[in-house]
Coordinates of C-alpha atoms and ligand atoms in Angstrom, one line a residue:
M1 CA 55.7 78.9 138.0
L2 CA 53.9 79.1 134.8
F3 CA 54.5 75.6 133.6
F4 CA 53.9 73.6 136.8
P5 CA 50.2 73.1 136.0
F6 CA 51.2 71.2 132.9
L7 CA 53.4 68.8 134.8
K8 CA 50.8 66.1 135.3
P9 CA 48.7 66.2 132.1
C10 CA 51.6 65.9 129.6
P11 CA 55.3 65.6 130.1
C12 CA 56.1 66.2 126.4
M13 CA 54.2 69.5 126.5
L14 CA 56.1 70.4 129.6
L15 CA 59.4 69.8 127.8
F16 CA 58.3 71.8 124.8
L17 CA 57.1 74.6 126.9
F18 CA 60.1 74.4 129.1
F19 CA 62.4 74.8 126.1
T20 CA 60.5 77.7 124.5
L21 CA 60.3 79.4 127.9
F22 CA 64.0 78.8 128.7
Y23 CA 65.2 80.1 125.4
T24 CA 63.1 83.2 125.3
S25 CA 63.9 84.0 128.9
T26 CA 67.6 83.6 128.7
E27 CA 67.6 85.9 125.7
A28 CA 65.6 88.6 127.4
Y29 CA 67.5 88.2 130.7
D30 CA 71.1 87.5 131.4
P31 CA 71.6 85.0 134.2
L32 CA 75.3 85.9 134.5
D33 CA 74.6 89.6 135.0
P34 CA 71.0 89.7 136.3
F35 CA 71.3 93.3 137.6
G36 CA 73.2 94.8 134.7
N37 CA 71.9 98.1 133.4
I38 CA 72.8 101.5 132.1
T39 CA 71.4 104.5 133.9
I40 CA 70.9 107.9 132.4
K41 CA 70.9 110.5 135.1
W42 CA 69.9 114.1 134.7
D43 CA 71.2 116.6 137.2
I44 CA 69.8 120.1 137.0
R45 CA 72.6 122.3 138.0
E46 CA 71.0 125.7 137.3
W47 CA 67.6 127.2 136.5
T48 CA 67.9 129.8 133.7
P49 CA 65.4 132.5 132.8
D50 CA 63.5 130.1 130.4
G51 CA 64.7 126.6 131.4
Y52 CA 67.6 124.9 133.0
V53 CA 71.1 123.5 132.5
A54 CA 71.5 119.8 133.1
V55 CA 74.4 117.4 133.1
V56 CA 73.3 114.1 131.7
T57 CA 75.5 111.2 132.9
M58 CA 75.4 107.6 131.6
N59 CA 76.7 104.9 133.9
N60 CA 77.3 101.5 132.6
F61 CA 76.6 99.1 135.5
Q62 CA 76.8 96.0 133.3
Q63 CA 79.6 93.7 134.3
Y64 CA 80.9 92.8 130.8
R65 CA 78.7 94.4 128.2
H66 CA 80.3 97.5 126.8
I67 CA 79.5 99.9 124.0
S68 CA 82.2 100.1 121.3
A69 CA 82.7 102.3 118.3
P70 CA 80.8 103.9 116.6
G71 CA 79.3 104.4 120.1
W72 CA 76.0 105.2 121.8
S73 CA 73.2 107.6 120.9
V74 CA 70.5 108.6 123.3
G75 CA 67.2 110.1 122.4
W76 CA 64.0 111.2 124.2
T77 CA 60.7 113.1 123.5
W78 CA 60.1 116.5 125.1
A79 CA 57.0 116.7 127.2
K80 CA 56.4 120.4 126.3
K81 CA 57.8 122.7 123.6
E82 CA 61.4 122.6 124.9
V83 CA 64.4 123.5 122.7
I84 CA 68.1 122.8 123.3
W85 CA 70.1 126.1 123.3
Q86 CA 73.4 124.4 123.6
V87 CA 75.1 121.1 124.2
M88 CA 78.6 120.7 125.7
G89 CA 80.5 117.4 125.3
G90 CA 78.0 116.1 122.8
Q91 CA 75.7 117.2 119.9
T92 CA 72.3 116.4 118.5
T93 CA 72.3 114.5 115.2
E94 CA 69.8 116.9 113.7
Q95 CA 68.9 120.5 114.3
G96 CA 65.3 120.3 113.2
D97 CA 63.1 123.2 112.3
C98 CA 64.1 126.3 114.2
S99 CA 62.5 128.8 111.8
K100 CA 60.4 130.3 114.6
F101 CA 63.6 131.7 116.1
K102 CA 65.1 135.0 115.0
G103 CA 68.6 136.0 115.8
N104 CA 69.6 133.5 118.5
T105 CA 69.1 130.1 117.0
P106 CA 68.9 127.0 119.2
H107 CA 71.2 124.0 118.7
C108 CA 68.1 121.8 118.3
C109 CA 64.4 122.3 118.0
K110 CA 63.3 118.7 117.4
K111 CA 60.5 117.3 119.6
D112 CA 62.6 114.0 119.7
P113 CA 66.3 115.0 119.8
T114 CA 69.0 112.4 119.6
V115 CA 72.4 113.1 121.2
V116 CA 75.7 111.5 120.3
D117 CA 79.1 111.9 122.0
L118 CA 81.9 114.1 120.5
L119 CA 85.1 112.5 119.2
P120 CA 88.4 112.5 121.0
G121 CA 90.4 115.6 120.3
T122 CA 87.4 117.9 120.6
P123 CA 88.5 121.5 121.5
Y124 CA 88.8 121.9 125.2
N125 CA 86.2 124.6 125.5
Q126 CA 83.5 122.3 124.1
Q127 CA 84.3 119.5 126.6
I128 CA 83.0 118.5 130.0
A129 CA 84.3 115.8 132.3
N130 CA 83.7 112.2 130.9
C131 CA 82.8 113.4 127.4
C132 CA 84.3 113.0 124.0
R133 CA 85.2 109.4 123.7
G134 CA 83.3 108.8 120.5
G135 CA 80.4 107.2 122.4
V136 CA 82.6 104.3 123.7
L137 CA 81.5 103.1 127.2
S138 CA 83.5 100.5 129.0
S139 CA 82.0 97.8 131.1
W140 CA 81.9 98.0 134.9
A141 CA 84.1 95.0 135.7
Q142 CA 86.7 95.8 133.0
D143 CA 87.2 99.5 133.4
P144 CA 84.9 101.3 135.9
T145 CA 86.6 104.7 135.4
N146 CA 85.6 104.7 131.7
A147 CA 82.2 103.1 132.3
V148 CA 80.7 106.6 132.4
S149 CA 79.9 109.2 129.7
A150 CA 78.4 112.7 130.1
F151 CA 77.2 115.7 128.2
Q152 CA 75.6 119.0 129.3
V153 CA 72.4 120.5 127.8
S154 CA 71.0 124.0 128.2
V155 CA 67.2 123.6 127.7
G156 CA 64.9 126.5 126.9
S157 CA 61.1 126.9 127.0
A158 CA 61.1 124.4 129.8
G159 CA 59.8 124.9 133.4
T160 CA 62.1 126.9 135.6
T161 CA 61.2 125.3 139.0
N162 CA 60.9 121.8 140.1
K163 CA 57.1 122.2 140.0
T164 CA 56.8 123.5 136.4
V165 CA 59.5 121.4 134.7
K166 CA 58.3 118.3 133.0
L167 CA 60.4 115.2 132.7
P168 CA 61.2 114.1 129.1
L169 CA 59.5 110.9 127.9
N170 CA 60.3 107.8 125.9
F171 CA 64.0 107.5 126.3
T172 CA 65.9 105.4 123.8
L173 CA 69.5 104.2 123.9
K174 CA 71.2 102.8 120.8
A175 CA 74.5 101.1 121.0
P176 CA 74.5 101.8 118.1
G177 CA 71.9 99.2 117.1
P178 CA 68.8 98.1 119.0
G179 CA 68.9 96.0 122.2
Y180 CA 68.3 98.4 125.0
T181 CA 64.9 99.3 126.5
C182 CA 64.7 102.3 128.8
G183 CA 62.1 102.8 131.6
P184 CA 60.5 106.1 132.4
A185 CA 62.4 109.0 134.1
K186 CA 61.9 109.1 137.8
T187 CA 62.7 111.9 140.2
V188 CA 65.3 110.7 142.8
T189 CA 67.2 112.2 145.6
P190 CA 69.4 115.1 144.2
T191 CA 73.0 114.0 143.5
K192 CA 75.7 115.4 145.8
F193 CA 78.9 116.6 144.2
T194 CA 82.2 116.9 146.0
T195 CA 84.7 119.6 144.8
P196 CA 88.1 118.2 143.7
D197 CA 89.7 119.4 146.9
K198 CA 87.0 117.6 148.9
R199 CA 86.3 120.7 151.0
R200 CA 82.8 121.5 149.7
V201 CA 79.8 119.5 148.7
T202 CA 77.2 120.9 146.3
Q203 CA 74.0 119.3 145.1
A204 CA 71.8 119.2 142.0
L205 CA 68.6 121.3 142.1
M206 CA 66.7 118.3 140.8
T207 CA 67.8 114.8 139.6
W208 CA 66.0 112.2 137.6
N209 CA 67.1 108.7 136.6
V210 CA 66.3 106.5 133.7
T211 CA 67.3 102.8 133.7
C212 CA 68.0 101.0 130.5
T213 CA 68.5 97.2 130.2
Y214 CA 69.8 95.0 127.4
S215 CA 68.2 92.0 125.8
Q216 CA 70.0 89.9 123.1
F217 CA 66.5 88.9 121.9
L218 CA 65.5 92.6 121.2
A219 CA 68.8 93.2 119.5
Q220 CA 67.7 90.4 117.2
K221 CA 71.2 89.6 116.4
T222 CA 72.2 86.4 114.9
P223 CA 74.9 84.8 117.0
T224 CA 78.3 86.5 116.7
C225 CA 80.6 83.8 118.0
C226 CA 81.0 80.1 118.4
V227 CA 83.1 77.6 120.4
S228 CA 85.3 74.8 119.2
L229 CA 86.9 72.2 121.4
S230 CA 89.9 69.8 121.5
S231 CA 91.9 67.8 124.1
F232 CA 95.2 66.0 124.5
Y233 CA 93.4 62.7 125.0
N234 CA 91.5 62.6 121.7
D235 CA 92.7 63.7 118.3
T236 CA 89.3 64.9 117.3
I237 CA 88.9 68.7 117.0
V238 CA 85.2 69.4 117.5
P239 CA 84.6 72.4 115.2
C240 CA 82.0 75.1 115.7
P241 CA 78.6 73.9 114.6
T242 CA 78.0 74.4 110.9
C243 CA 76.1 77.7 110.2
S244 CA 76.4 78.8 113.8
C245 CA 76.2 82.5 112.7
G246 CA 74.8 82.1 109.1
C247 CA 75.2 79.8 106.1
Q248 CA 77.6 80.4 103.2
G249 CA 76.2 81.5 99.9
N250 CA 72.8 81.9 101.5
S251 CA 71.1 85.2 100.5
A252 CA 72.4 88.7 100.9
Q253 CA 73.8 89.7 104.3
S254 CA 74.2 86.4 106.3
G255 CA 75.8 84.6 103.4
S256 CA 78.4 87.0 102.1
C257 CA 81.9 86.1 103.0
V258 CA 85.4 86.6 101.8
D259 CA 87.7 83.8 100.7
P260 CA 91.2 84.6 102.2
R261 CA 92.8 83.2 99.0
A262 CA 90.8 85.5 96.8
P263 CA 93.2 87.5 94.6
R264 CA 91.4 90.7 95.2
L265 CA 91.1 90.3 99.0
A266 CA 92.7 93.6 99.8
S267 CA 90.4 95.6 97.5
V268 CA 87.3 93.7 98.6
V269 CA 88.0 94.5 102.2
K270 CA 88.9 98.1 101.5
G271 CA 85.8 98.6 99.3
A272 CA 83.7 97.3 102.2
G273 CA 85.5 99.4 104.7
N274 CA 82.8 102.0 105.1
K275 CA 81.6 102.9 108.5
S276 CA 79.4 99.8 108.6
I277 CA 78.8 97.6 111.5
T278 CA 77.7 94.5 109.6
P279 CA 80.6 92.1 109.8
L280 CA 82.5 91.0 106.7
V281 CA 83.7 87.6 107.6
Q282 CA 86.2 85.1 106.2
C283 CA 84.4 82.1 104.6
T284 CA 84.2 79.3 107.1
S285 CA 81.6 76.6 107.8
H286 CA 80.4 78.5 110.9
M287 CA 80.5 82.0 109.4
C288 CA 81.1 83.6 112.8
P289 CA 83.1 86.8 113.2
I290 CA 84.6 85.3 116.4
R291 CA 85.7 81.7 117.3
V292 CA 86.8 80.7 120.8
H293 CA 88.8 77.6 121.0
W294 CA 89.2 75.7 124.2
H295 CA 92.0 73.1 124.3
I296 CA 92.6 70.8 127.2
K297 CA 96.3 70.8 127.0
V298 CA 98.0 69.0 129.9
N299 CA 97.1 66.8 132.8
Y300 CA 99.3 67.0 135.9
K301 CA 98.9 65.2 139.1
E302 CA 97.1 68.0 141.0
Y303 CA 96.6 70.5 138.2
W304 CA 95.4 70.7 134.6
R305 CA 96.0 73.2 131.9
V306 CA 93.8 74.7 129.3
K307 CA 94.7 76.9 126.3
V308 CA 92.1 79.4 125.1
T309 CA 92.4 81.0 121.7
V310 CA 90.1 83.7 120.4
T311 CA 90.2 84.2 116.6
N312 CA 88.8 87.1 114.7
F313 CA 87.3 86.2 111.3
N314 CA 85.9 89.7 110.7
Y315 CA 87.7 91.8 108.2
R316 CA 85.8 94.9 109.2
M317 CA 86.5 95.0 112.9
N318 CA 89.3 95.4 115.3
Y319 CA 87.9 94.5 118.7
S320 CA 89.5 96.9 121.2
D321 CA 88.9 96.0 124.9
W322 CA 87.3 92.7 124.0
N323 CA 86.2 90.4 126.8
L324 CA 85.2 86.8 127.4
V325 CA 82.9 85.4 130.0
V326 CA 83.5 81.7 130.7
Q327 CA 81.6 79.4 132.9
H328 CA 83.3 76.3 134.2
P329 CA 82.9 74.7 137.6
N330 CA 86.7 74.6 138.2
F331 CA 87.1 78.4 138.2
D332 CA 86.9 78.5 142.0
N333 CA 90.3 76.9 141.9
L334 CA 91.9 78.8 139.1
T335 CA 95.6 78.9 140.1
Q336 CA 97.3 80.8 137.3
L337 CA 96.4 82.7 134.2
F338 CA 98.8 83.9 131.6
S339 CA 98.5 87.2 129.7
F340 CA 94.8 87.8 130.3
N341 CA 93.2 89.7 133.1
Y342 CA 90.8 87.9 135.3
K343 CA 87.8 88.8 137.5
S344 CA 85.4 86.4 139.0
I345 CA 81.7 87.0 138.4
N346 CA 79.3 85.6 140.9
P347 CA 75.9 87.2 140.8
Y348 CA 74.5 84.5 143.1
G349 CA 77.1 85.0 145.8
S350 CA 78.3 81.5 146.6
I351 CA 78.7 80.0 143.1
N352 CA 82.2 80.9 141.9
D353 CA 82.2 79.3 138.5
T354 CA 82.2 82.2 136.1
A355 CA 85.2 84.3 135.0
M356 CA 85.5 87.4 133.0
L357 CA 88.7 87.4 131.0
W358 CA 90.1 90.3 129.0
G359 CA 93.4 91.5 127.4
V360 CA 96.4 93.1 129.0
K361 CA 96.6 96.8 128.2
F362 CA 99.0 97.5 125.2
Y363 CA 99.8 93.7 124.9
N364 CA 96.7 91.9 123.7
D365 CA 93.7 94.1 124.6
F366 CA 93.4 94.8 120.9
L367 CA 92.1 91.9 118.8
N368 CA 93.2 92.6 115.2
Q369 CA 90.9 92.2 112.2
A370 CA 90.9 88.8 110.4
G371 CA 94.3 87.9 109.2
P372 CA 97.6 86.5 110.5
N373 CA 97.5 88.7 113.6
G374 CA 93.8 88.3 114.3
N375 CA 94.0 86.2 117.4
V376 CA 94.8 86.4 121.1
Q377 CA 95.5 83.5 123.4
S378 CA 96.1 82.5 127.0
E379 CA 96.6 79.5 129.2
L380 CA 94.7 78.7 132.4
L381 CA 96.0 76.5 135.1
F382 CA 93.4 74.9 137.4
R383 CA 93.9 73.0 140.6
K384 CA 91.8 69.9 140.4
D385 CA 88.8 70.1 142.6
D386 CA 86.7 67.3 144.0
S387 CA 84.4 67.0 141.0
F388 CA 87.4 66.9 138.6
M389 CA 87.3 64.4 135.7
F390 CA 88.1 64.3 132.0
D391 CA 85.2 62.0 131.5
K392 CA 81.9 63.2 130.1
G393 CA 83.3 66.4 128.7
W394 CA 83.7 67.8 132.2
G395 CA 86.8 69.7 131.2
F396 CA 85.0 71.8 128.6
P397 CA 83.3 75.2 129.4
R398 CA 79.5 75.3 130.0
R399 CA 79.0 78.7 128.4
I400 CA 81.1 81.3 126.7
Y401 CA 80.3 84.9 125.9
F402 CA 82.3 87.2 123.7
N403 CA 81.7 90.9 124.3
G404 CA 78.5 90.0 126.1
D405 CA 77.0 87.8 123.3
N406 CA 76.3 84.2 124.0
C407 CA 78.5 82.0 121.8
V408 CA 77.2 78.9 120.0
M409 CA 78.5 75.7 121.6
P410 CA 78.9 72.3 119.9
P411 CA 76.2 69.8 121.1
P412 CA 77.3 67.9 124.2
D413 CA 77.3 64.6 122.5
A414 CA 80.0 65.8 120.1
Y415 CA 82.5 66.6 122.8
P416 CA 85.8 64.7 122.5
W417 CA 85.6 61.5 124.5
L418 CA 88.2 59.9 126.7
P419 CA 89.4 56.7 125.0
N420 CA 87.4 53.8 126.2
A421 CA 84.8 56.0 127.7
G422 CA 81.3 54.4 128.0
S423 CA 79.0 54.2 125.1
K424 CA 78.2 57.4 123.1
L425 CA 74.6 57.1 124.1
E426 CA 75.4 57.1 127.8
V427 CA 77.7 60.1 127.5
S428 CA 75.2 62.1 125.6
L429 CA 72.3 61.2 127.9
V430 CA 74.2 62.2 130.9
S431 CA 75.3 65.5 129.4
Y432 CA 71.8 66.3 128.2
L433 CA 70.4 65.5 131.7
T434 CA 73.1 67.8 133.3
L435 CA 72.3 70.5 130.8
M436 CA 68.6 70.2 131.5
I437 CA 69.0 70.3 135.3
A438 CA 71.3 73.3 135.0
S439 CA 68.8 75.0 132.8
L440 CA 66.0 74.3 135.3
V441 CA 68.1 75.8 138.1
V442 CA 68.6 78.9 136.0
L443 CA 64.9 79.1 135.2
V444 CA 63.9 78.6 138.8
L445 CA 66.4 81.2 139.9
H446 CA 65.0 83.5 137.3
A447 CA 61.4 82.9 138.5
Y448 CA 62.2 83.6 142.1
C449 CA 64.8 86.4 141.9
Ligands
LIG1 C1 71.1 98.9 138.0 O1 72.4 98.4 138.3 C2 72.8 98.6 139.7 C3 74.2 98.0 139.8 O2 74.3 96.7 139.4 C4 71.9 98.0 140.6 O3 72.3 98.3 142.0 C5 70.5 98.6 140.4 O4 69.6 97.9 141.3 C6 70.1 98.3 139.0 N1 68.8 99.0 138.8 C7 67.8 98.3 138.3 C8 66.5 99.1 138.1 O5 67.8 97.2 138.0
LIG2 C1 60.7 120.9 144.9 O1 61.6 121.5 145.8 C2 61.1 121.6 147.1 C3 62.1 122.4 147.9 O2 63.4 122.1 147.6 C4 60.9 120.3 147.7 O3 60.3 120.4 149.0 C5 59.9 119.5 146.8 O4 59.7 118.2 147.2 C6 60.4 119.5 145.3 N1 59.3 119.0 144.5 C7 59.6 118.1 143.6 C8 58.4 117.7 142.7 O5 60.7 117.6 143.4
LIG3 C1 55.8 107.2 124.1 O1 55.8 105.9 123.7 C2 54.5 105.3 123.8 C3 54.5 103.8 123.4 O2 55.4 103.6 122.4 C4 53.5 106.1 122.9 O3 52.2 105.5 123.0 C5 53.5 107.5 123.2 O4 52.7 108.2 122.3 C6 54.9 108.1 123.2 N1 54.9 109.4 123.7 C7 55.4 110.4 123.1 C8 55.3 111.8 123.7 O5 56.0 110.3 122.0
LIG4 C1 70.4 107.1 139.9 O1 71.6 106.8 139.1 C2 72.8 106.9 139.7 C3 73.9 106.6 138.8 O2 73.8 107.2 137.6 C4 72.9 106.0 140.9 O3 74.1 106.2 141.6 C5 71.7 106.3 141.8 O4 71.7 105.3 142.8 C6 70.4 106.2 141.0 N1 69.3 106.5 141.9 C7 68.3 105.7 142.1 C8 67.3 106.1 143.1 O5 68.2 104.7 141.4
LIG5 C1 81.2 102.8 100.5 O1 81.0 104.2 100.3 C2 81.1 104.6 99.0 C3 81.1 106.1 99.0 O2 81.2 106.7 100.2 C4 80.0 104.0 98.2 O3 80.0 104.5 96.9 C5 80.0 102.5 98.3 O4 78.9 101.9 97.7 C6 80.1 102.0 99.7 N1 80.3 100.6 99.8 C7 79.6 99.8 100.5 C8 80.0 98.4 100.4 O5 78.6 100.1 101.2
LIG6 C1 92.6 97.6 112.5 O1 93.9 98.0 113.0 C2 94.9 97.9 112.0 C3 96.2 98.3 112.7 O2 96.0 99.2 113.7 C4 94.6 98.9 110.9 O3 95.6 98.8 109.9 C5 93.3 98.5 110.2 O4 92.9 99.4 109.2 C6 92.2 98.4 111.3 N1 91.0 97.8 110.7 C7 89.8 98.3 110.8 C8 88.7 97.5 110.1 O5 89.6 99.3 111.5
LIG7 C1 86.8 82.6 143.0 O1 87.9 81.7 142.8 C2 89.1 82.3 142.4 C3 90.1 81.3 142.3 O2 90.3 80.5 143.4 C4 89.5 83.4 143.4 O3 90.7 84.0 143.0 C5 88.4 84.4 143.6 O4 88.8 85.3 144.6 C6 87.1 83.7 144.0 N1 86.1 84.7 144.0 C7 85.1 84.8 144.9 C8 84.2 85.9 144.8 O5 85.1 84.0 145.8
LIG8 C1 88.8 74.7 145.5 O1 88.2 76.0 145.9 C2 87.3 75.8 147.0 C3 86.6 77.2 147.2 O2 87.5 78.2 147.0 C4 88.0 75.3 148.2 O3 87.0 75.1 149.3 C5 88.6 74.0 147.9 O4 89.4 73.6 149.0 C6 89.5 74.1 146.7 N1 90.0 72.8 146.3 C7 91.3 72.5 146.1 C8 91.6 71.1 145.7 O5 92.1 73.4 146.2
LIG9 C1 87.3 61.1 120.3 O1 86.0 61.7 120.4 C2 85.1 61.5 119.4 C3 83.8 62.2 119.7 O2 84.0 63.6 119.5 C4 84.8 60.0 119.2 O3 84.0 59.8 118.1 C5 86.2 59.3 119.0 O4 85.9 57.9 119.0 C6 87.1 59.6 120.1 N1 88.4 59.0 119.9 C7 88.9 58.1 120.7 C8 90.3 57.6 120.4 O5 88.4 57.7 121.7

């Protein structure tokens, strides 16, 4: 809507505006998961003499974005002078100043407490249902039963009726870094609970919900993955763009990498093995922790076959429960998939061109740290659909995400050509035009949805 007025005066300005708008908007909003969010729900189960006991449940409704170790932390600001007497299935990171209390000391007296999950193996008497997974939260499409996390707080000095209680303010969710923004708490219809034998239904005394959404822009992350391409019809392997995720030898964090031939490799990796989330990558031209390679392998009469390889270049991370999201128009005719799980993702209903792929449990769901075992692979067999061609880079994916992060693609004019394909200019022009039209569609969808 915004840019239409510029249409007549100056097309160049339109283009510029279009690109800046497009880039900022895709970063702040994910067209492949437009309704994705994490809700934090407070169910007051009991009023106590000075406050209440609430079960706080987090549901990850995002299709493919999960929270991996070292896990989530959730914070808020109390509206009054509340304290937390006790937490089950979680703990606050700091106790704060409880010097006013004699004898019975609260668990936390901070005005802005931060709660984290407990680790697996926590004694049974400190657990509640859905707690104690070290803050790991699976994604909705991949593992809905583990897309929920919960803890219970006993709050004191709070209101003791639904008229005197004040909702906490300014919720924050870290995963563990930035990226999520949470809205205000809103009172909603009290949750109903069914007993395990399904013979009785109880309900919360009061329930409020907070909705948190993710933006890669807010996370301010440099890209974390890139895509390389090859095909049986052209010997060229198109590598990840140089400096996709950082440049070698360039300043402190982005430029530090490890040469796999370094004699002290093991000690360098071990020394860096602190509980840090900044990746320690193998030196490559792209410097990405993850590379996804798409190889067009075989052409049959009615089918064609692709090999996908995901390689880990990060010495500091084993990616458990990794996932890929791949967009390609032929996914509506995916016929067979080897050794990966598949689920179609179609937020717009009719367009079935996006797939979520992830590993098979106990076989390749664990992507090992950089090294000889640091890769997983699969083959996809597509039935050729009406638009099928090898020309113009059609066989290559339009977009790839790894663990919810958009991967850097080679520029369309670098895609391997068919031998004797038209001039390079023609190919690149057509690809750019397609890309632009596709981008426009996304933008318009965004503006109207
Ligand atoms: C949160 O996600 C759920 C499931 O996708 C969706 O139904 C709901 O509308 C979303 N909420 C918001 C505020 O976007
Ligand atoms: C408090 O509870 C009463 C009775 O259950 C209900 O009618 C009222 O709407 C509630 N008020 C709020 C603010 O939730
Ligand atoms: C909540 O956040 C807003 C904006 O960041 C700030 O103005 C306000 O003071 C905060 N409220 C509390 C109670 O911290
Ligand atoms: C509140 O959150 C729960 C999930 O945590 C969801 O099922 C429910 O629909 C939400 N309620 C509203 C009104 O958004
Ligand atoms: C790792 O931790 C040790 C002590 O716990 C510290 O001395 C060292 O500097 C840390 N190394 C890095 C790379 O942060
Ligand atoms: C990754 O897993 C392997 C095998 O389970 C283990 O030896 C290694 O220490 C792990 N690496 C990291 C960075 O956690
Ligand atoms: C999308 O296409 C695939 C492959 O034909 C099919 O298995 C899947 O059910 C389709 N999904 C939807 C939502 O139509
Ligand atoms: C491809 O899938 C679409 C939608 O599922 C279907 O209408 C079409 O017939 C399929 N084409 C082939 C060649 O199987
Ligand atoms: C393979 O594709 C590259 C572009 O990536 C092109 O420069 C080269 O000429 C192609 N090779 C053949 C044999 O067509």
